[in-house]
Every structure is written in C-alpha cells, then in structure tokens.
C-alpha positions as a Markdown table, in Angstrom:
| # | Residue | x | y | z |
|---|---|---|---|---|
| 1 | Met | 0.0 | 7.9 | 7.7 |
| 2 | Glu | 0.8 | 4.2 | 7.9 |
| 3 | Phe | 0.0 | 1.7 | 5.2 |
| 4 | Gly | -1.1 | -1.9 | 5.6 |
| 5 | Val | -2.3 | -4.4 | 3.1 |
| 6 | His | -5.1 | -6.9 | 2.7 |
| 7 | Leu | -4.2 | -10.5 | 2.0 |
| 8 | Pro | -5.4 | -11.4 | -1.5 |
| 9 | Leu | -8.3 | -13.6 | -0.5 |
| 10 | Ile | -10.6 | -13.0 | -3.4 |
| 11 | Ser | -10.4 | -14.9 | -6.7 |
| 12 | Phe | -11.2 | -12.0 | -9.1 |
| 13 | Gly | -11.0 | -14.0 | -12.3 |
| 14 | Gly | -11.4 | -17.6 | -11.1 |
| 15 | Glu | -7.8 | -18.0 | -10.1 |
| 16 | Gln | -7.0 | -20.5 | -7.3 |
| 17 | Arg | -5.4 | -18.9 | -4.3 |
| 18 | Ser | -2.6 | -21.1 | -2.9 |
| 19 | Leu | -0.7 | -21.0 | 0.4 |
| 20 | Asp | 2.5 | -20.2 | -1.6 |
| 21 | Asp | 0.7 | -17.2 | -3.0 |
| 22 | Leu | -0.3 | -16.0 | 0.4 |
| 23 | Leu | 3.2 | -16.6 | 1.9 |
| 24 | Thr | 4.9 | -14.8 | -1.0 |
| 25 | Phe | 2.6 | -11.8 | -0.6 |
| 26 | Thr | 3.1 | -11.8 | 3.2 |
| 27 | Lys | 6.9 | -11.9 | 3.0 |
| 28 | Ala | 6.9 | -9.1 | 0.4 |
| 29 | Ala | 4.7 | -6.9 | 2.5 |
| 30 | Asn | 6.9 | -7.4 | 5.5 |
| 31 | Glu | 10.1 | -6.7 | 3.6 |
| 32 | Leu | 8.6 | -3.6 | 2.0 |
| 33 | Gly | 7.7 | -2.1 | 5.4 |
| 34 | Tyr | 3.9 | -2.3 | 5.4 |
| 35 | Thr | 2.7 | -2.1 | 9.0 |
| 36 | His | -0.5 | -4.2 | 8.9 |
| 37 | Leu | -1.6 | -7.5 | 7.3 |
| 38 | Cys | -5.4 | -7.5 | 7.1 |
| 39 | Val | -8.2 | -10.0 | 6.3 |
| 40 | Asn | -11.9 | -9.3 | 5.6 |
| 41 | Asp | -14.8 | -11.7 | 6.4 |
| 42 | His | -17.5 | -13.1 | 4.1 |
| 43 | Leu | -19.2 | -16.5 | 4.0 |
| 44 | Val | -20.8 | -16.0 | 0.6 |
| 45 | Phe | -19.8 | -13.4 | -2.0 |
| 46 | Ser | -20.0 | -12.6 | -5.7 |
| 47 | Arg | -16.5 | -14.1 | -6.1 |
| 48 | Pro | -14.8 | -17.0 | -4.4 |
| 49 | Trp | -13.5 | -15.7 | -1.0 |
| 50 | Leu | -10.8 | -17.6 | 1.0 |
| 51 | Asp | -11.6 | -17.6 | 4.7 |
| 52 | Gly | -10.0 | -14.7 | 6.4 |
| 53 | Pro | -9.0 | -15.9 | 9.9 |
| 54 | Thr | -7.8 | -19.2 | 8.5 |
| 55 | Ala | -5.6 | -17.4 | 5.9 |
| 56 | Leu | -4.2 | -15.1 | 8.6 |
| 57 | Ala | -3.2 | -18.0 | 10.8 |
| 58 | Ala | -1.6 | -19.8 | 7.8 |
| 59 | Val | 0.8 | -16.9 | 7.1 |
| 60 | Leu | 1.5 | -16.0 | 10.7 |
| 61 | Thr | 5.1 | -17.2 | 10.9 |
| 62 | His | 6.1 | -15.2 | 7.8 |
| 63 | Ser | 4.5 | -11.9 | 9.0 |
| 64 | Gly | 7.5 | -10.5 | 10.8 |
| 65 | Arg | 6.4 | -7.8 | 13.2 |
| 66 | Met | 3.4 | -6.6 | 11.2 |
| 67 | Thr | 0.2 | -6.1 | 13.1 |
| 68 | Leu | -2.4 | -8.7 | 12.1 |
| 69 | Ala | -5.8 | -7.3 | 11.6 |
| 70 | Thr | -9.4 | -8.4 | 10.9 |
| 71 | Thr | -11.0 | -5.6 | 8.9 |
| 72 | Val | -13.6 | -6.8 | 9.8 |
| 73 | Ala | -14.5 | -10.1 | 11.3 |
| 74 | Val | -18.3 | -10.7 | 11.7 |
| 75 | Pro | -18.9 | -12.4 | 15.1 |
| 76 | Val | -22.6 | -12.6 | 14.7 |
| 77 | Leu | -22.2 | -14.9 | 11.7 |
| 78 | Arg | -19.5 | -17.1 | 13.2 |
| 79 | Gly | -20.9 | -16.9 | 16.7 |
| 80 | Pro | -19.2 | -14.8 | 19.4 |
| 81 | Ala | -17.8 | -17.7 | 21.4 |
| 82 | Ala | -16.2 | -19.3 | 18.3 |
| 83 | Thr | -14.9 | -15.9 | 17.2 |
| 84 | Ala | -13.4 | -15.3 | 20.6 |
| 85 | Lys | -11.7 | -18.7 | 20.5 |
| 86 | Ile | -10.3 | -18.2 | 17.0 |
| 87 | Leu | -9.0 | -14.7 | 17.6 |
| 88 | Ala | -7.5 | -15.5 | 21.0 |
| 89 | Ala | -5.5 | -18.3 | 19.3 |
| 90 | Ile | -4.2 | -15.9 | 16.6 |
| 91 | Asp | -3.2 | -13.3 | 19.2 |
| 92 | Leu | -1.5 | -15.9 | 21.3 |
| 93 | Leu | 0.4 | -17.5 | 18.4 |
| 94 | Ser | 1.5 | -14.1 | 17.1 |
| 95 | Asp | 2.8 | -13.0 | 20.5 |
| 96 | Gly | 0.1 | -10.4 | 20.8 |
| 97 | Arg | 0.1 | -8.8 | 17.4 |
| 98 | Leu | -3.6 | -8.9 | 16.7 |
| 99 | Leu | -5.9 | -6.0 | 16.1 |
| 100 | Val | -9.5 | -7.1 | 16.1 |
| 101 | Gly | -11.8 | -5.2 | 13.7 |
| 102 | Leu | -15.4 | -6.1 | 14.1 |
| 103 | Gly | -18.6 | -5.3 | 12.2 |
| 104 | Pro | -22.0 | -6.6 | 11.4 |
| 105 | Gly | -21.3 | -7.4 | 7.8 |
| 106 | Ser | -23.3 | -5.9 | 4.9 |
| 107 | Ser | -24.6 | -9.1 | 3.3 |
| 108 | Ala | -28.1 | -10.3 | 4.0 |
| 109 | Arg | -27.2 | -13.5 | 2.2 |
| 110 | Asp | -24.5 | -14.3 | 4.9 |
| 111 | Tyr | -27.2 | -14.0 | 7.5 |
| 112 | Glu | -29.7 | -16.1 | 5.6 |
| 113 | Leu | -27.0 | -18.8 | 5.3 |
| 114 | Val | -26.5 | -19.1 | 9.1 |
| 115 | Gly | -30.2 | -18.6 | 10.0 |
| 116 | Val | -29.9 | -15.3 | 11.8 |
| 117 | Ser | -32.1 | -12.3 | 11.2 |
| 118 | Phe | -30.3 | -9.6 | 9.2 |
| 119 | Glu | -32.4 | -7.0 | 11.1 |
| 120 | Glu | -30.9 | -8.1 | 14.4 |
| 121 | Arg | -27.3 | -7.7 | 13.3 |
| 122 | Trp | -26.6 | -4.4 | 15.1 |
| 123 | Lys | -28.1 | -5.5 | 18.4 |
| 124 | Arg | -26.3 | -8.8 | 18.2 |
| 125 | Leu | -23.0 | -7.1 | 17.4 |
| 126 | Asp | -23.3 | -4.9 | 20.5 |
| 127 | Glu | -23.6 | -8.0 | 22.6 |
| 128 | Ala | -21.0 | -9.9 | 20.7 |
| 129 | Val | -18.3 | -7.2 | 21.5 |
| 130 | Glu | -19.2 | -7.6 | 25.2 |
| 131 | Val | -19.0 | -11.4 | 24.9 |
| 132 | Leu | -15.5 | -11.3 | 23.3 |
| 133 | Arg | -14.2 | -9.1 | 26.1 |
| 134 | Ala | -15.8 | -11.2 | 28.8 |
| 135 | Tyr | -14.1 | -14.4 | 27.5 |
| 136 | Trp | -10.8 | -12.7 | 27.0 |
| 137 | Gln | -10.7 | -11.0 | 30.4 |
| 138 | Ala | -11.4 | -14.3 | 32.1 |
| 139 | Asp | -12.2 | -12.5 | 35.3 |
| 140 | Asp | -15.3 | -14.6 | 36.3 |
| 141 | Val | -17.6 | -11.6 | 35.5 |
| 142 | Ala | -20.1 | -13.1 | 33.2 |
| 143 | Phe | -21.9 | -11.2 | 30.4 |
| 144 | Glu | -25.6 | -11.9 | 30.1 |
| 145 | Gly | -27.6 | -10.3 | 27.3 |
| 146 | Thr | -30.7 | -10.9 | 25.2 |
| 147 | Phe | -28.9 | -13.0 | 22.6 |
| 148 | Tyr | -25.7 | -14.3 | 24.3 |
| 149 | Ser | -24.4 | -15.3 | 27.7 |
| 150 | Thr | -21.0 | -16.3 | 29.0 |
| 151 | Ala | -22.3 | -17.5 | 32.3 |
| 152 | Gly | -20.9 | -20.8 | 33.3 |
| 153 | Phe | -18.3 | -20.9 | 30.5 |
| 154 | Ser | -14.6 | -19.9 | 30.1 |
| 155 | Leu | -12.4 | -20.1 | 27.1 |
| 156 | Ser | -8.7 | -20.8 | 27.5 |
| 157 | Pro | -6.0 | -20.1 | 26.6 |
| 158 | Thr | -6.7 | -16.4 | 26.7 |
| 159 | Pro | -5.0 | -13.9 | 24.3 |
| 160 | Ala | -1.4 | -12.8 | 24.8 |
| 161 | Gln | -2.6 | -9.2 | 25.1 |
| 162 | Arg | -4.2 | -8.4 | 28.4 |
| 163 | Pro | -7.1 | -7.9 | 29.0 |
| 164 | Gly | -7.5 | -8.7 | 25.3 |
| 165 | Pro | -6.6 | -7.4 | 21.8 |
| 166 | Pro | -7.8 | -3.9 | 20.9 |
| 167 | Ile | -11.2 | -3.9 | 19.3 |
| 168 | Trp | -12.0 | -1.5 | 16.5 |
| 169 | Ile | -15.5 | -1.3 | 15.0 |
| 170 | Gly | -16.2 | -0.7 | 11.4 |
| 171 | Ser | -18.8 | 1.9 | 10.4 |
| 172 | Trp | -19.5 | 3.6 | 7.1 |
| 173 | Gly | -20.3 | 6.8 | 9.0 |
| 174 | Ser | -23.9 | 6.8 | 10.1 |
| 175 | Val | -24.7 | 8.7 | 13.3 |
| 176 | Ala | -25.8 | 5.5 | 15.1 |
| 177 | Gly | -22.7 | 3.6 | 13.8 |
| 178 | Leu | -20.3 | 6.3 | 15.0 |
| 179 | Lys | -21.9 | 6.4 | 18.4 |
| 180 | Arg | -21.5 | 2.7 | 18.7 |
| 181 | Val | -17.8 | 3.0 | 17.7 |
| 182 | Ala | -17.2 | 5.6 | 20.5 |
| 183 | Arg | -19.2 | 3.6 | 23.0 |
| 184 | Leu | -17.8 | 0.1 | 22.5 |
| 185 | Ala | -14.5 | 0.3 | 20.6 |
| 186 | Asp | -10.8 | 1.3 | 20.9 |
| 187 | Gly | -10.8 | 2.6 | 17.3 |
| 188 | Trp | -12.8 | 3.2 | 14.2 |
| 189 | Leu | -12.5 | 1.5 | 10.8 |
| 190 | Ala | -13.9 | 3.3 | 7.8 |
| 191 | Ser | -14.5 | 1.7 | 4.4 |
| 192 | Gly | -12.3 | 2.9 | 1.5 |
| 193 | Tyr | -15.0 | 2.5 | -1.1 |
| 194 | Asn | -17.8 | 4.0 | 1.1 |
| 195 | Thr | -16.3 | 7.3 | 2.1 |
| 196 | Thr | -14.5 | 10.4 | 0.8 |
| 197 | Pro | -11.9 | 12.6 | 2.5 |
| 198 | Glu | -14.7 | 15.1 | 3.3 |
| 199 | Leu | -17.0 | 12.6 | 4.8 |
| 200 | Phe | -14.2 | 10.9 | 6.6 |
| 201 | Ala | -13.0 | 14.2 | 8.1 |
| 202 | Gln | -16.4 | 15.1 | 9.5 |
| 203 | Ala | -17.1 | 11.5 | 10.8 |
| 204 | Trp | -13.7 | 11.5 | 12.6 |
| 205 | Leu | -14.5 | 14.8 | 14.3 |
| 206 | Asp | -17.9 | 13.4 | 15.3 |
| 207 | Val | -16.3 | 10.2 | 16.7 |
| 208 | Gln | -13.7 | 12.2 | 18.7 |
| 209 | Ala | -16.4 | 14.4 | 20.1 |
| 210 | Glu | -18.4 | 11.4 | 21.1 |
| 211 | Val | -15.4 | 9.8 | 22.7 |
| 212 | Ala | -14.5 | 12.9 | 24.6 |
| 213 | Gly | -18.1 | 13.3 | 25.7 |
| 214 | Arg | -17.9 | 9.8 | 27.3 |
| 215 | Gly | -14.8 | 10.9 | 29.3 |
| 216 | Arg | -12.5 | 8.8 | 27.3 |
| 217 | Asp | -9.0 | 9.8 | 26.1 |
| 218 | Val | -9.3 | 11.0 | 22.5 |
| 219 | Ala | -5.5 | 10.8 | 22.0 |
| 220 | Gln | -5.7 | 7.0 | 22.6 |
| 221 | Phe | -8.5 | 6.5 | 20.2 |
| 222 | Lys | -7.3 | 5.4 | 16.7 |
| 223 | Asn | -8.6 | 5.2 | 13.2 |
| 224 | Gly | -8.0 | 3.4 | 9.9 |
| 225 | Ile | -9.5 | 3.0 | 6.4 |
| 226 | Ala | -9.9 | -0.6 | 5.3 |
| 227 | Thr | -10.7 | -2.2 | 1.9 |
| 228 | Met | -8.9 | 0.6 | 0.0 |
| 229 | Trp | -8.9 | -1.1 | -3.4 |
| 230 | Cys | -5.9 | 0.1 | -5.4 |
| 231 | Tyr | -3.9 | -0.3 | -8.6 |
| 232 | Val | -1.0 | 1.9 | -9.6 |
| 233 | Ser | -0.5 | 2.2 | -13.4 |
| 234 | Glu | 0.6 | 4.9 | -15.8 |
| 235 | Asp | -1.3 | 2.9 | -18.5 |
| 236 | Arg | -4.8 | 4.5 | -18.4 |
| 237 | Ala | -6.4 | 1.6 | -20.3 |
| 238 | Arg | -5.0 | -0.9 | -17.8 |
| 239 | Ala | -6.3 | 1.2 | -14.8 |
| 240 | Asp | -9.7 | 1.6 | -16.5 |
| 241 | Ala | -9.8 | -2.2 | -17.0 |
| 242 | Met | -9.4 | -2.7 | -13.3 |
| 243 | Leu | -12.4 | -0.5 | -12.7 |
| 244 | Thr | -14.7 | -1.7 | -15.5 |
| 245 | Asp | -13.8 | -5.3 | -15.7 |
| 246 | Val | -12.8 | -6.3 | -12.2 |
| 247 | Leu | -14.1 | -4.0 | -9.4 |
| 248 | Ala | -17.4 | -2.4 | -10.6 |
| 249 | Pro | -19.0 | -5.8 | -11.6 |
| 250 | Met | -17.8 | -7.4 | -8.3 |
| 251 | Leu | -19.2 | -4.6 | -6.1 |
| 252 | Asn | -22.1 | -3.7 | -8.4 |
| 253 | Arg | -21.1 | 0.0 | -8.2 |
| 254 | Pro | -20.9 | 2.6 | -11.0 |
| 255 | Val | -17.5 | 2.9 | -12.5 |
| 256 | Glu | -17.3 | 6.6 | -12.2 |
| 257 | Gln | -18.2 | 6.6 | -8.6 |
| 258 | Leu | -15.4 | 4.1 | -7.8 |
| 259 | Arg | -12.9 | 6.1 | -10.0 |
| 260 | Glu | -13.5 | 9.2 | -7.8 |
| 261 | Leu | -13.1 | 7.3 | -4.5 |
| 262 | Leu | -10.2 | 5.0 | -5.0 |
| 263 | Pro | -6.4 | 5.1 | -5.7 |
| 264 | Ile | -6.6 | 3.5 | -9.1 |
| 265 | Gly | -4.6 | 5.1 | -11.8 |
| 266 | Ser | -1.2 | 6.9 | -12.1 |
| 267 | Ala | 1.1 | 7.3 | -9.1 |
| 268 | Glu | 0.3 | 11.0 | -9.0 |
| 269 | Glu | -3.5 | 10.3 | -8.9 |
| 270 | Cys | -3.1 | 7.7 | -6.2 |
| 271 | Ala | -0.9 | 10.0 | -4.1 |
| 272 | Ala | -3.3 | 12.9 | -4.4 |
| 273 | Lys | -6.3 | 10.8 | -3.2 |
| 274 | Leu | -4.3 | 9.4 | -0.3 |
| 275 | Leu | -2.9 | 12.8 | 0.7 |
| 276 | Ala | -6.4 | 14.1 | 1.0 |
| 277 | Tyr | -7.2 | 11.3 | 3.4 |
| 278 | Glu | -4.1 | 12.1 | 5.5 |
| 279 | Gln | -5.1 | 15.7 | 5.6 |
| 280 | Ala | -8.6 | 14.6 | 6.7 |
| 281 | Gly | -7.1 | 12.8 | 9.7 |
| 282 | Ala | -6.6 | 9.3 | 8.5 |
| 283 | Gln | -3.9 | 7.5 | 10.5 |
| 284 | Arg | -3.7 | 4.2 | 8.6 |
| 285 | Val | -4.8 | 3.0 | 5.2 |
| 286 | Phe | -5.1 | -0.7 | 4.3 |
| 287 | Leu | -4.6 | -1.2 | 0.6 |
| 288 | Trp | -6.0 | -4.1 | -1.5 |
| 289 | Pro | -4.3 | -4.5 | -4.9 |
| 290 | Leu | -6.7 | -5.6 | -7.6 |
| 291 | Ala | -4.1 | -7.7 | -9.5 |
| 292 | Asp | -0.4 | -8.3 | -9.8 |
| 293 | Glu | -0.2 | -8.2 | -6.0 |
| 294 | Arg | 3.5 | -8.5 | -5.5 |
| 295 | Ala | 4.3 | -6.0 | -8.2 |
| 296 | Gln | 1.7 | -3.6 | -6.8 |
| 297 | Leu | 3.2 | -3.7 | -3.4 |
| 298 | Glu | 6.5 | -2.6 | -4.9 |
| 299 | Ala | 4.9 | 0.0 | -7.2 |
| 300 | Phe | 3.1 | 1.6 | -4.3 |
| 301 | Arg | 6.2 | 1.8 | -2.2 |
| 302 | Glu | 8.5 | 2.9 | -5.0 |
| 303 | Arg | 6.3 | 5.4 | -6.8 |
| 304 | Val | 3.4 | 6.6 | -4.6 |
| 305 | Val | 5.0 | 6.9 | -1.1 |
| 306 | Pro | 7.9 | 9.2 | -2.4 |
| 307 | Leu | 5.2 | 11.5 | -3.8 |
| 308 | Leu | 3.5 | 11.6 | -0.4 |
| 309 | Asp | 6.8 | 12.2 | 1.4 |
| 310 | Ala | 7.6 | 15.1 | -1.0 |
| 311 | Glu | 4.2 | 16.7 | -0.3 |
| 312 | Arg | 4.8 | 16.5 | 3.5 |
| 313 | Thr | 8.2 | 18.3 | 3.2 |
C-alpha cells in the first residue's frame, strides 16, 4: 500500500498558511518517500481553506516525482471548462504527473454560493467528466449535454498526458455512486472518514464486478482512500485533543465515531487501522496530519510504516 499526503490547506486554529509552510511540507513529503501530494476542494467551509489547485501549482517545482492529485476537485462548482483549463496547466507544467480526482462535493453551501442547484450535482458531474475529456482529447469530437457543451470551443495547450490525465471519481460507497465510478472513471477514491475496512472491502468488490461487467480491464482499475485524517502520538491526551478539540467540531461528527475510523493515536493503533485497509484491498492511502505537519510526516514514516512492514513479513 502506497502512502500520499494532503497539503495542509485548512487553518484548524486560525493559523495563517504561508507559501513557505507549503513548500517545507512538500519538500519533506518528497524526501520521506510519500508517493502522492493531494489537495481537496471547497469554496466555503467551517474553517479557512486555502484554494487547492492554486496551492498545488504553487509547490509544483518542489514536488519531485510525486504524483499530484486532486482528491477531489469539484468541476460543477468551478465550471467544467475552467476546471479543464486549470488542470491541463498543472499536468503540463508537472510533465504529466497529475491524477485528477473528481466529485460533486458534499456542501450545499458551496452550491448556493455559485448559484447552482445542489440537487443537480450528480447529473452535472456526469456531464462535467465528459466535458473535461473532450477538451483534453482535442479531437474535434464535441460533447453536447443537457448542461454543458464543448461545441465550437477548444482549449489549448492540452495536458502532457494523452489523451488526458487519469480521472478517478470519489464516492462514499452508494450503489449509484459506485456504478458511476465504474462507468466514467479510471479509478475510485473512497473517503477516509466515511468508510471502514469492511465497507471498503465490499465496495471495492462491487466496483470491480461492475468494471468487469462493462468489459473493462479490472487489473488496470485503481483505488485510493483520501482525507485520512491522522495523528501519531503515544500521548493519549494529545491524541484525544486532536479528536475532541480539532476534528470533531470541524466535521460535526461524534468523537467516538471518528476514533474508530481514523489513525489517530499510538503508532500501533494507527498501523492496525491501516493494515486492515490494506487487507481490504486498499492500494493507496492519502494522509492528512491534524497538526505538527512536518513532525507527523516523519513520525508516520519512522514509527508506523515499520510496524506495517513487520506485519507483512
């Protein structure tokens, strides 16, 4: 199982995120061997949230060979044409290192802000995926749907990856969501605080069955778990504070529910939770430290990964 990390875009306690902070984090992640550098997407949130694609572009030259990922971007909010343009530029400037995770978003307030119906989000997302591919392929075959059309327009330059970056779709595991993933995407993104190893295992089997049923190559279809909030600490009070004072109020979720789901606690507890996901078929996990980001990147590599390696042998 590979491990990537989320750029620290959220101000959990009112701290001001700076470019130096992001660059320091990016360089550390690269040096420590993390495979992916990820950004999530919200316009409005319960805490200040630095814009994801902008932040990803800002640290690009310090990202080494890490895969850059949106986990997820929300093309319905930004508009699929603008999203296609932004992501094509990041892929081009990174020499083809972009993984495009897409989703509808889960915030009705984001949709209210841009004047788009929240109830239309899934239908619009379906079309937005087709719009992105049409612009990136640049083969003069227009997409025309109910909400969007590429007819008469082209966007250049196109991405470095041809015919475009891989597209993964985020789904929490609903039947309709997983069918959409298998129909439209090259991979599936689960949500770290909205699944369990048992739910993930069944959903992954369902996705693979749906992919195979469509005559697609299951071996080429990938998965990952994004937004895996984490904090490694042998200090139980410190770990509990991350749950009760930081994460639960931000997500408006019960503390005990989050404690069961996420790798927050001792190295042994974190390793046990992640090993269960690996055994359930998870191929990549994208970690998001809740504080002390640089120290947490090191702690995870030095204290959790060796426990996972030991279990595998």
